[in-house]
mmCIF file with all atom_site columns, C-alpha atoms in Angstrom:
data_model
loop_
_atom_site.group_PDB
_atom_site.id
_atom_site.type_symbol
_atom_site.label_atom_id
_atom_site.label_alt_id
_atom_site.label_comp_id
_atom_site.label_asym_id
_atom_site.label_entity_id
_atom_site.label_seq_id
_atom_site.pdbx_PDB_ins_code
_atom_site.Cartn_x
_atom_site.Cartn_y
_atom_site.Cartn_z
_atom_site.occupancy
_atom_site.B_iso_or_equiv
_atom_site.pdbx_formal_charge
_atom_site.auth_seq_id
_atom_site.auth_comp_id
_atom_site.auth_asym_id
_atom_site.auth_atom_id
_atom_site.pdbx_PDB_model_num
ATOM 1   C CA . MET D 1 1   ? -10.857 -23.865 1.475   1.00 0.00 ? 167 MET D CA 1
ATOM 2   C CA . SER D 1 2   ? -11.388 -20.047 2.065   1.00 0.00 ? 168 SER D CA 1
ATOM 3   C CA . LEU D 1 3   ? -8.899  -17.472 0.299   1.00 0.00 ? 169 LEU D CA 1
ATOM 4   C CA . GLN D 1 4   ? -7.777  -16.318 3.637   1.00 0.00 ? 170 GLN D CA 1
ATOM 5   C CA . ARG D 1 5   ? -6.640  -19.887 4.634   1.00 0.00 ? 171 ARG D CA 1
ATOM 6   C CA . ALA D 1 6   ? -4.938  -20.348 1.312   1.00 0.00 ? 172 ALA D CA 1
ATOM 7   C CA . TYR D 1 7   ? -3.006  -17.183 1.872   1.00 0.00 ? 173 TYR D CA 1
ATOM 8   C CA . ARG D 1 8   ? -1.888  -18.290 5.380   1.00 0.00 ? 174 ARG D CA 1
ATOM 9   C CA . LEU D 1 9   ? -0.869  -21.706 4.044   1.00 0.00 ? 175 LEU D CA 1
ATOM 10  C CA . LEU D 1 10  ? 1.230   -19.860 1.252   1.00 0.00 ? 176 LEU D CA 1
ATOM 11  C CA . ALA D 1 11  ? 2.841   -17.670 3.970   1.00 0.00 ? 177 ALA D CA 1
ATOM 12  C CA . VAL D 1 12  ? 3.718   -20.770 5.998   1.00 0.00 ? 178 VAL D CA 1
ATOM 13  C CA . PHE D 1 13  ? 5.143   -22.556 2.820   1.00 0.00 ? 179 PHE D CA 1
ATOM 14  C CA . TYR D 1 14  ? 7.255   -19.538 1.927   1.00 0.00 ? 180 TYR D CA 1
ATOM 15  C CA . SER D 1 15  ? 8.468   -19.161 5.513   1.00 0.00 ? 181 SER D CA 1
ATOM 16  C CA . LEU D 1 16  ? 9.658   -22.880 5.386   1.00 0.00 ? 182 LEU D CA 1
ATOM 17  C CA . LEU D 1 17  ? 11.166  -22.372 2.134   1.00 0.00 ? 183 LEU D CA 1
ATOM 18  C CA . LEU D 1 18  ? 13.105  -19.498 3.546   1.00 0.00 ? 184 LEU D CA 1
ATOM 19  C CA . LEU D 1 19  ? 14.205  -21.481 6.528   1.00 0.00 ? 185 LEU D CA 1
ATOM 20  C CA . ILE D 1 20  ? 15.456  -24.218 4.370   1.00 0.00 ? 186 ILE D CA 1
ATOM 21  C CA . GLY D 1 21  ? 17.410  -21.680 2.256   1.00 0.00 ? 187 GLY D CA 1
ATOM 22  C CA . VAL D 1 22  ? 19.044  -20.302 5.512   1.00 0.00 ? 188 VAL D CA 1
ATOM 23  C CA . ILE D 1 23  ? 19.925  -23.920 6.713   1.00 0.00 ? 189 ILE D CA 1
ATOM 24  C CA . ALA D 1 24  ? 21.469  -24.677 3.308   1.00 0.00 ? 190 ALA D CA 1
ATOM 25  C CA . LEU D 1 25  ? 23.529  -21.419 3.376   1.00 0.00 ? 191 LEU D CA 1
ATOM 26  C CA . LEU D 1 26  ? 24.867  -22.029 6.804   1.00 0.00 ? 192 LEU D CA 1
ATOM 27  C CA . ALA D 1 27  ? 25.719  -25.679 5.643   1.00 0.00 ? 193 ALA D CA 1
ATOM 28  C CA . GLY D 1 28  ? 27.761  -24.208 2.930   1.00 0.00 ? 194 GLY D CA 1
ATOM 29  C CA . GLY D 1 29  ? 25.333  -25.256 0.069   1.00 0.00 ? 195 GLY D CA 1
ATOM 30  C CA . GLY D 1 30  ? 24.875  -21.831 -1.088  1.00 0.00 ? 196 GLY D CA 1
ATOM 31  C CA . THR D 1 31  ? 26.550  -19.356 -3.390  1.00 0.00 ? 197 THR D CA 1
ATOM 32  C CA . PRO D 1 32  ? 27.526  -15.629 -2.661  1.00 0.00 ? 198 PRO D CA 1
ATOM 33  C CA . LEU D 1 33  ? 24.254  -14.692 -4.553  1.00 0.00 ? 199 LEU D CA 1
ATOM 34  C CA . ALA D 1 34  ? 22.350  -16.910 -2.358  1.00 0.00 ? 200 ALA D CA 1
ATOM 35  C CA . LEU D 1 35  ? 22.768  -14.375 0.419   1.00 0.00 ? 201 LEU D CA 1
ATOM 36  C CA . ALA D 1 36  ? 21.144  -11.692 -1.611  1.00 0.00 ? 202 ALA D CA 1
ATOM 37  C CA . HIS D 1 37  ? 18.278  -14.054 -2.578  1.00 0.00 ? 203 HIS D CA 1
ATOM 38  C CA . LEU D 1 38  ? 17.685  -14.766 1.266   1.00 0.00 ? 204 LEU D CA 1
ATOM 39  C CA . VAL D 1 39  ? 17.647  -11.150 2.179   1.00 0.00 ? 205 VAL D CA 1
ATOM 40  C CA . VAL D 1 40  ? 15.074  -10.130 -0.507  1.00 0.00 ? 206 VAL D CA 1
ATOM 41  C CA . GLY D 1 41  ? 13.093  -13.364 0.192   1.00 0.00 ? 207 GLY D CA 1
ATOM 42  C CA . GLY D 1 42  ? 12.981  -12.443 3.887   1.00 0.00 ? 208 GLY D CA 1
ATOM 43  C CA . LEU D 1 43  ? 11.579  -9.018  3.060   1.00 0.00 ? 209 LEU D CA 1
ATOM 44  C CA . ALA D 1 44  ? 8.947   -10.664 0.745   1.00 0.00 ? 210 ALA D CA 1
ATOM 45  C CA . VAL D 1 45  ? 8.067   -13.103 3.400   1.00 0.00 ? 211 VAL D CA 1
ATOM 46  C CA . ALA D 1 46  ? 7.467   -10.336 5.937   1.00 0.00 ? 212 ALA D CA 1
ATOM 47  C CA . GLY D 1 47  ? 5.328   -8.464  3.460   1.00 0.00 ? 213 GLY D CA 1
ATOM 48  C CA . LEU D 1 48  ? 3.299   -11.660 2.739   1.00 0.00 ? 214 LEU D CA 1
ATOM 49  C CA . TRP D 1 49  ? 2.647   -12.063 6.459   1.00 0.00 ? 215 TRP D CA 1
ATOM 50  C CA . GLY D 1 50  ? 1.726   -8.505  6.787   1.00 0.00 ? 216 GLY D CA 1
ATOM 51  C CA . TYR D 1 51  ? -0.900  -8.810  4.023   1.00 0.00 ? 217 TYR D CA 1
ATOM 52  C CA . VAL D 1 52  ? -2.239  -12.147 5.335   1.00 0.00 ? 218 VAL D CA 1
ATOM 53  C CA . LEU D 1 53  ? -2.514  -10.740 8.934   1.00 0.00 ? 219 LEU D CA 1
ATOM 54  C CA . GLU D 1 54  ? -3.689  -7.449  7.590   1.00 0.00 ? 220 GLU D CA 1
ATOM 55  C CA . ARG D 1 55  ? -1.077  -5.555  9.560   1.00 0.00 ? 221 ARG D CA 1
ATOM 56  C CA . GLY D 1 56  ? 1.095   -2.556  8.253   1.00 0.00 ? 222 GLY D CA 1
ATOM 57  C CA . PHE D 1 57  ? 4.780   -3.368  8.253   1.00 0.00 ? 223 PHE D CA 1
ATOM 58  C CA . MET D 1 58  ? 7.511   -0.815  7.227   1.00 0.00 ? 224 MET D CA 1
ATOM 59  C CA . GLY D 1 59  ? 5.214   1.377   5.398   1.00 0.00 ? 225 GLY D CA 1
ATOM 60  C CA . PRO D 1 60  ? 3.346   1.054   2.058   1.00 0.00 ? 226 PRO D CA 1
ATOM 61  C CA . ARG D 1 61  ? 6.021   2.749   -0.083  1.00 0.00 ? 227 ARG D CA 1
ATOM 62  C CA . MET D 1 62  ? 8.499   0.024   -0.046  1.00 0.00 ? 228 MET D CA 1
ATOM 63  C CA . TRP D 1 63  ? 6.330   -3.003  -1.165  1.00 0.00 ? 229 TRP D CA 1
ATOM 64  C CA . ARG D 1 64  ? 5.302   -1.995  -4.693  1.00 0.00 ? 230 ARG D CA 1
ATOM 65  C CA . PRO D 1 65  ? 8.961   -1.188  -5.638  1.00 0.00 ? 231 PRO D CA 1
ATOM 66  C CA . LEU D 1 66  ? 9.934   -4.489  -4.059  1.00 0.00 ? 232 LEU D CA 1
ATOM 67  C CA . ALA D 1 67  ? 7.429   -6.303  -6.177  1.00 0.00 ? 233 ALA D CA 1
ATOM 68  C CA . VAL D 1 68  ? 8.709   -4.719  -9.320  1.00 0.00 ? 234 VAL D CA 1
ATOM 69  C CA . VAL D 1 69  ? 12.339  -5.767  -8.320  1.00 0.00 ? 235 VAL D CA 1
ATOM 70  C CA . LEU D 1 70  ? 11.195  -9.283  -7.691  1.00 0.00 ? 236 LEU D CA 1
ATOM 71  C CA . ALA D 1 71  ? 9.485   -9.600  -11.027 1.00 0.00 ? 237 ALA D CA 1
ATOM 72  C CA . LEU D 1 72  ? 12.403  -8.122  -12.918 1.00 0.00 ? 238 LEU D CA 1
ATOM 73  C CA . GLY D 1 73  ? 14.821  -10.340 -10.995 1.00 0.00 ? 239 GLY D CA 1
ATOM 74  C CA . ALA D 1 74  ? 12.615  -13.442 -11.655 1.00 0.00 ? 240 ALA D CA 1
ATOM 75  C CA . VAL D 1 75  ? 12.535  -12.704 -15.438 1.00 0.00 ? 241 VAL D CA 1
ATOM 76  C CA . VAL D 1 76  ? 16.401  -12.168 -15.517 1.00 0.00 ? 242 VAL D CA 1
ATOM 77  C CA . GLN D 1 77  ? 17.015  -15.447 -13.748 1.00 0.00 ? 243 GLN D CA 1
ATOM 78  C CA . LEU D 1 78  ? 14.764  -17.419 -15.862 1.00 0.00 ? 244 LEU D CA 1
ATOM 79  C CA . LEU D 1 79  ? 16.500  -15.991 -18.911 1.00 0.00 ? 245 LEU D CA 1
ATOM 80  C CA . ALA D 1 80  ? 19.712  -16.923 -17.372 1.00 0.00 ? 246 ALA D CA 1
ATOM 81  C CA . VAL D 1 81  ? 18.768  -20.464 -16.722 1.00 0.00 ? 247 VAL D CA 1
ATOM 82  C CA . LEU D 1 82  ? 17.633  -20.810 -20.242 1.00 0.00 ? 248 LEU D CA 1
ATOM 83  C CA . THR D 1 83  ? 20.556  -19.141 -22.006 1.00 0.00 ? 249 THR D CA 1
ATOM 84  C CA . ILE D 1 84  ? 23.643  -19.864 -19.726 1.00 0.00 ? 250 ILE D CA 1
ATOM 85  C CA . SER D 1 85  ? 25.408  -22.965 -18.633 1.00 0.00 ? 251 SER D CA 1
ATOM 86  C CA . LEU D 1 86  ? 25.224  -23.035 -14.753 1.00 0.00 ? 252 LEU D CA 1
ATOM 87  C CA . ASP D 1 87  ? 26.410  -25.477 -12.150 1.00 0.00 ? 253 ASP D CA 1
ATOM 88  C CA . GLY D 1 88  ? 23.718  -27.509 -10.141 1.00 0.00 ? 254 GLY D CA 1
ATOM 89  C CA . VAL D 1 89  ? 23.794  -25.416 -7.038  1.00 0.00 ? 255 VAL D CA 1
ATOM 90  C CA . THR D 1 90  ? 23.527  -22.164 -8.855  1.00 0.00 ? 256 THR D CA 1
ATOM 91  C CA . LEU D 1 91  ? 20.687  -23.458 -11.068 1.00 0.00 ? 257 LEU D CA 1
ATOM 92  C CA . THR D 1 92  ? 18.801  -24.590 -8.062  1.00 0.00 ? 258 THR D CA 1
ATOM 93  C CA . TRP D 1 93  ? 19.183  -21.392 -6.368  1.00 0.00 ? 259 TRP D CA 1
ATOM 94  C CA . MET D 1 94  ? 18.093  -19.350 -9.370  1.00 0.00 ? 260 MET D CA 1
ATOM 95  C CA . LEU D 1 95  ? 15.072  -21.556 -10.285 1.00 0.00 ? 261 LEU D CA 1
ATOM 96  C CA . THR D 1 96  ? 13.865  -21.536 -6.610  1.00 0.00 ? 262 THR D CA 1
ATOM 97  C CA . SER D 1 97  ? 14.099  -17.860 -6.129  1.00 0.00 ? 263 SER D CA 1
ATOM 98  C CA . ALA D 1 98  ? 12.515  -17.144 -9.514  1.00 0.00 ? 264 ALA D CA 1
ATOM 99  C CA . VAL D 1 99  ? 9.396   -19.194 -8.648  1.00 0.00 ? 265 VAL D CA 1
ATOM 100 C CA . PHE D 1 100 ? 9.409   -17.732 -5.222  1.00 0.00 ? 266 PHE D CA 1
ATOM 101 C CA . ALA D 1 101 ? 9.412   -14.241 -6.635  1.00 0.00 ? 267 ALA D CA 1
ATOM 102 C CA . LEU D 1 102 ? 6.618   -14.679 -9.246  1.00 0.00 ? 268 LEU D CA 1
ATOM 103 C CA . LEU D 1 103 ? 4.144   -16.148 -6.857  1.00 0.00 ? 269 LEU D CA 1
ATOM 104 C CA . VAL D 1 104 ? 4.503   -13.332 -4.421  1.00 0.00 ? 270 VAL D CA 1
ATOM 105 C CA . VAL D 1 105 ? 4.749   -10.362 -6.777  1.00 0.00 ? 271 VAL D CA 1
ATOM 106 C CA . VAL D 1 106 ? 0.990   -9.855  -7.044  1.00 0.00 ? 272 VAL D CA 1
ATOM 107 C CA . ILE D 1 107 ? 0.382   -10.049 -3.293  1.00 0.00 ? 273 ILE D CA 1
ATOM 108 C CA . LEU D 1 108 ? 3.152   -7.586  -2.423  1.00 0.00 ? 274 LEU D CA 1
ATOM 109 C CA . TYR D 1 109 ? 1.916   -5.199  -5.066  1.00 0.00 ? 275 TYR D CA 1
ATOM 110 C CA . ARG D 1 110 ? -1.555  -5.221  -3.588  1.00 0.00 ? 276 ARG D CA 1
ATOM 111 C CA . TYR D 1 111 ? -0.013  -4.997  -0.079  1.00 0.00 ? 277 TYR D CA 1
ATOM 112 C CA . GLY D 1 112 ? 1.702   -1.759  -1.113  1.00 0.00 ? 278 GLY D CA 1
ATOM 113 C CA . ASP D 1 113 ? -1.564  0.014   -1.983  1.00 0.00 ? 279 ASP D CA 1
ATOM 114 C CA . ARG D 1 114 ? -1.850  2.829   0.432   1.00 0.00 ? 280 ARG D CA 1
ATOM 115 C CA . ASP D 1 115 ? -5.556  3.054   0.044   1.00 0.00 ? 281 ASP D CA 1
ATOM 116 C CA . GLN D 1 116 ? -6.531  0.444   2.575   1.00 0.00 ? 282 GLN D CA 1
ATOM 117 C CA . ALA D 1 117 ? -7.233  0.362   6.230   1.00 0.00 ? 283 ALA D CA 1
ATOM 118 C CA . ILE D 1 118 ? -4.078  -1.646  7.262   1.00 0.00 ? 284 ILE D CA 1
ATOM 119 C CA . TRP D 1 119 ? -1.978  1.525   6.732   1.00 0.00 ? 285 TRP D CA 1
ATOM 120 C CA . ALA D 1 120 ? -4.276  3.867   8.628   1.00 0.00 ? 286 ALA D CA 1
ATOM 121 C CA . THR D 1 121 ? -3.424  5.002   12.195  1.00 0.00 ? 287 THR D CA 1
ATOM 122 C CA . PRO D 1 122 ? -6.220  4.593   15.058  1.00 0.00 ? 288 PRO D CA 1
ATOM 123 C CA . GLU D 1 123 ? -6.727  8.401   14.830  1.00 0.00 ? 289 GLU D CA 1
ATOM 124 C CA . GLU D 1 124 ? -7.249  8.219   11.046  1.00 0.00 ? 290 GLU D CA 1
ATOM 125 C CA . LEU D 1 125 ? -9.770  5.404   11.365  1.00 0.00 ? 291 LEU D CA 1
ATOM 126 C CA . GLU D 1 126 ? -11.698 7.312   14.044  1.00 0.00 ? 292 GLU D CA 1
ATOM 127 C CA . ALA D 1 127 ? -11.745 10.514  11.795  1.00 0.00 ? 293 ALA D CA 1
ATOM 128 C CA . ALA D 1 128 ? -12.711 8.360   8.904   1.00 0.00 ? 294 ALA D CA 1
ATOM 129 C CA . ARG D 1 129 ? -15.815 7.110   10.985  1.00 0.00 ? 295 ARG D CA 1
ATOM 130 C CA . ARG D 1 130 ? -16.846 10.589  11.647  1.00 0.00 ? 296 ARG D CA 1
ATOM 131 C CA . LEU D 1 131 ? -16.437 11.735  8.103   1.00 0.00 ? 297 LEU D CA 1
ATOM 132 C CA . ASP D 1 132 ? -18.759 8.877   6.967   1.00 0.00 ? 298 ASP D CA 1
ATOM 133 C CA . ALA D 1 133 ? -21.387 9.998   9.490   1.00 0.00 ? 299 ALA D CA 1
ATOM 134 C CA . LEU D 1 134 ? -21.079 13.435  8.172   1.00 0.00 ? 300 LEU D CA 1
ATOM 135 C CA . LEU D 1 135 ? -21.562 12.274  4.621   1.00 0.00 ? 301 LEU D CA 1
ATOM 136 C CA . GLU D 1 136 ? -24.499 10.172  5.364   1.00 0.00 ? 302 GLU D CA 1
ATOM 137 C CA . GLY D 1 137 ? -27.420 11.243  3.414   1.00 0.00 ? 303 GLY D CA 1
ATOM 138 C CA . LYS D 1 138 ? -25.554 14.493  2.137   1.00 0.00 ? 304 LYS D CA 1
ATOM 139 C CA . ALA D 1 139 ? -24.547 15.363  -1.387  1.00 0.00 ? 305 ALA D CA 1
ATOM 140 C CA . ARG D 1 140 ? -21.225 16.718  -0.215  1.00 0.00 ? 306 ARG D CA 1
ATOM 141 C CA . LEU D 1 141 ? -19.031 18.305  2.377   1.00 0.00 ? 307 LEU D CA 1
ATOM 142 C CA . GLU D 1 142 ? -16.992 21.462  2.132   1.00 0.00 ? 308 GLU D CA 1
ATOM 143 C CA . ALA D 1 143 ? -14.093 22.867  4.001   1.00 0.00 ? 309 ALA D CA 1
ATOM 144 C CA . GLN D 1 144 ? -11.727 25.824  3.664   1.00 0.00 ? 310 GLN D CA 1
ATOM 145 C CA . LYS D 1 145 ? -8.614  26.899  5.446   1.00 0.00 ? 311 LYS D CA 1
ATOM 146 C CA . ARG D 1 146 ? -6.473  30.014  5.302   1.00 0.00 ? 312 ARG D CA 1
ATOM 147 C CA . GLU D 1 147 ? -2.992  30.148  6.893   1.00 0.00 ? 313 GLU D CA 1
ATOM 148 C CA . GLY D 1 148 ? -0.688  33.061  6.073   1.00 0.00 ? 314 GLY D CA 1
ATOM 149 C CA . GLY D 1 149 ? -0.646  33.498  2.326   1.00 0.00 ? 315 GLY D CA 1
ATOM 150 C CA . ARG D 1 150 ? -1.974  30.067  1.766   1.00 0.00 ? 316 ARG D CA 1
ATOM 151 C CA . GLU D 1 151 ? -5.517  28.924  1.225   1.00 0.00 ? 317 GLU D CA 1
ATOM 152 C CA . ALA D 1 152 ? -6.959  25.508  0.628   1.00 0.00 ? 318 ALA D CA 1
ATOM 153 C CA . SER D 1 153 ? -10.600 24.580  -0.061  1.00 0.00 ? 319 SER D CA 1
ATOM 154 C CA . VAL D 1 154 ? -12.000 21.001  -0.491  1.00 0.00 ? 320 VAL D CA 1
ATOM 155 C CA . GLN D 1 155 ? -15.320 19.396  -1.441  1.00 0.00 ? 321 GLN D CA 1
ATOM 156 C CA . VAL D 1 156 ? -15.809 15.812  -0.599  1.00 0.00 ? 322 VAL D CA 1
ATOM 157 C CA . VAL D 1 157 ? -18.406 13.484  -2.136  1.00 0.00 ? 323 VAL D CA 1
ATOM 158 C CA . LYS D 1 158 ? -19.204 9.835   -1.824  1.00 0.00 ? 324 LYS D CA 1
ATOM 159 C CA . ALA D 1 159 ? -20.288 7.967   -4.871  1.00 0.00 ? 325 ALA D CA 1
ATOM 160 C CA . GLY D 1 160 ? -21.131 4.265   -4.066  1.00 0.00 ? 326 GLY D CA 1
ATOM 161 C CA . SER D 1 161 ? -17.989 2.944   -2.359  1.00 0.00 ? 327 SER D CA 1
ATOM 162 C CA . GLU D 1 162 ? -15.728 5.662   -3.654  1.00 0.00 ? 328 GLU D CA 1
ATOM 163 C CA . TYR D 1 163 ? -14.739 8.954   -2.051  1.00 0.00 ? 329 TYR D CA 1
ATOM 164 C CA . ARG D 1 164 ? -13.849 11.996  -4.157  1.00 0.00 ? 330 ARG D CA 1
ATOM 165 C CA . ALA D 1 165 ? -11.963 15.025  -2.968  1.00 0.00 ? 331 ALA D CA 1
ATOM 166 C CA . SER D 1 166 ? -11.879 18.152  -5.283  1.00 0.00 ? 332 SER D CA 1
ATOM 167 C CA . VAL D 1 167 ? -9.041  20.502  -3.810  1.00 0.00 ? 333 VAL D CA 1
ATOM 168 C CA . THR D 1 168 ? -8.291  24.019  -4.771  1.00 0.00 ? 334 THR D CA 1
ATOM 169 C CA . ARG D 1 169 ? -5.010  25.550  -3.372  1.00 0.00 ? 335 ARG D CA 1
ATOM 170 C CA . ARG D 1 170 ? -3.932  29.102  -3.638  1.00 0.00 ? 336 ARG D CA 1
ATOM 171 C CA . ARG D 1 171 ? -0.609  30.525  -2.738  1.00 0.00 ? 337 ARG D CA 1
ATOM 172 C CA . ASP D 1 172 ? 1.264   33.689  -3.736  1.00 0.00 ? 338 ASP D CA 1
ATOM 173 C CA . GLY D 1 173 ? -1.362  34.457  -6.356  1.00 0.00 ? 339 GLY D CA 1
ATOM 174 C CA . GLN D 1 174 ? -1.168  31.066  -7.930  1.00 0.00 ? 340 GLN D CA 1
ATOM 175 C CA . GLN D 1 175 ? -4.001  28.559  -8.013  1.00 0.00 ? 341 GLN D CA 1
ATOM 176 C CA . GLU D 1 176 ? -4.100  24.732  -8.618  1.00 0.00 ? 342 GLU D CA 1
ATOM 177 C CA . ARG D 1 177 ? -7.113  22.384  -8.785  1.00 0.00 ? 343 ARG D CA 1
ATOM 178 C CA . PHE D 1 178 ? -7.093  18.641  -8.664  1.00 0.00 ? 344 PHE D CA 1
ATOM 179 C CA . GLU D 1 179 ? -9.158  15.742  -7.786  1.00 0.00 ? 345 GLU D CA 1
ATOM 180 C CA . GLU D 1 180 ? -8.274  12.440  -6.003  1.00 0.00 ? 346 GLU D CA 1
ATOM 181 C CA . ARG D 1 181 ? -10.364 9.366   -5.498  1.00 0.00 ? 347 ARG D CA 1
ATOM 182 C CA . PHE D 1 182 ? -10.161 6.817   -2.522  1.00 0.00 ? 348 PHE D CA 1
ATOM 183 C CA . HIS D 1 183 ? -11.810 3.625   -1.563  1.00 0.00 ? 349 HIS D CA 1
ATOM 184 C CA . HIS D 1 184 ? -11.119 3.889   2.112   1.00 0.00 ? 350 HIS D CA 1
ATOM 185 C CA . PRO D 1 185 ? -12.029 7.058   4.001   1.00 0.00 ? 351 PRO D CA 1
ATOM 186 C CA . ALA D 1 186 ? -9.028  6.759   6.318   1.00 0.00 ? 352 ALA D CA 1
ATOM 187 C CA . THR D 1 187 ? -6.778  7.304   3.294   1.00 0.00 ? 353 THR D CA 1
ATOM 188 C CA . LEU D 1 188 ? -8.858  10.349  2.443   1.00 0.00 ? 354 LEU D CA 1
ATOM 189 C CA . VAL D 1 189 ? -8.253  11.644  6.012   1.00 0.00 ? 355 VAL D CA 1
ATOM 190 C CA . PHE D 1 190 ? -4.566  11.128  5.578   1.00 0.00 ? 356 PHE D CA 1
ATOM 191 C CA . PHE D 1 191 ? -4.590  12.878  2.104   1.00 0.00 ? 357 PHE D CA 1
ATOM 192 C CA . LEU D 1 192 ? -6.415  16.057  3.352   1.00 0.00 ? 358 LEU D CA 1
ATOM 193 C CA . ASP D 1 193 ? -4.204  16.363  6.392   1.00 0.00 ? 359 ASP D CA 1
ATOM 194 C CA . LYS D 1 194 ? -0.898  15.988  4.327   1.00 0.00 ? 360 LYS D CA 1
ATOM 195 C CA . PHE D 1 195 ? -1.890  18.226  1.231   1.00 0.00 ? 361 PHE D CA 1
ATOM 196 C CA . THR D 1 196 ? -4.368  20.629  2.695   1.00 0.00 ? 362 THR D CA 1
ATOM 197 C CA . GLY D 1 197 ? -3.895  20.746  6.281   1.00 0.00 ? 363 GLY D CA 1
ATOM 198 C CA . LEU D 1 198 ? -7.621  20.114  6.780   1.00 0.00 ? 364 LEU D CA 1
ATOM 199 C CA . SER D 1 199 ? -9.096  17.651  9.236   1.00 0.00 ? 365 SER D CA 1
ATOM 200 C CA . VAL D 1 200 ? -12.724 16.231  9.695   1.00 0.00 ? 366 VAL D CA 1
ATOM 201 C CA . ASN D 1 201 ? -13.411 18.862  12.214  1.00 0.00 ? 367 ASN D CA 1
ATOM 202 C CA . ASP D 1 202 ? -13.098 21.703  9.541   1.00 0.00 ? 368 ASP D CA 1
ATOM 203 C CA . PHE D 1 203 ? -15.909 20.353  7.434   1.00 0.00 ? 369 PHE D CA 1
ATOM 204 C CA . GLN D 1 204 ? -19.350 21.994  7.204   1.00 0.00 ? 370 GLN D CA 1
ATOM 205 C CA . ARG D 1 205 ? -22.394 20.686  5.457   1.00 0.00 ? 371 ARG D CA 1
ATOM 206 C CA . PRO D 1 206 ? -23.321 23.079  2.523   1.00 0.00 ? 372 PRO D CA 1
ATOM 207 C CA . ASP D 1 207 ? -26.796 23.492  4.066   1.00 0.00 ? 373 ASP D CA 1
ATOM 208 C CA . ALA D 1 208 ? -25.452 24.636  7.411   1.00 0.00 ? 374 ALA D CA 1
ATOM 209 C CA . ALA D 1 209 ? -26.085 28.205  8.652   1.00 0.00 ? 375 ALA D CA 1
#
């Protein structure tokens, strides 16, 4: 069985588990805490399907915090199960949600990584292809932009499968330098546009006249 097929089966299983939880809640078999579990579980299932189908959903910034919340919640619930006397229904809900959370934490954490193609727009993907073409066979690319009292210059190099951007920004007589690394060129395109105002069209090869 391929890894992708296993992820799909996992997503189907969790979707069914969520559906069973909804049915149990509607039938009066849940607790007030169960509704919160279902809401968080529904978000987790949406993220799981987004990861499986390689589609961006609701932006990358929410998934890693959600993964952390799920992990902490699972630990707290497992501690509660071991240390507190609970009725059967509450015990079942806590154990189910804890197991559910622990199994999807890693996937949601990976899904929340901004440095992958699923979060890129079509324009960023096209710009990434042009950037790769410019970098082919070249040691580095350079770009510079001045706007008002602000100036930004960037050097981009590709080392293996990694892209490195060295940025120098100047404003009001102050200067800052930093370097960022990316695995997908579309993420680099997004970074340059947001933090330097530069686009792929601004790059020139160092050997260009």
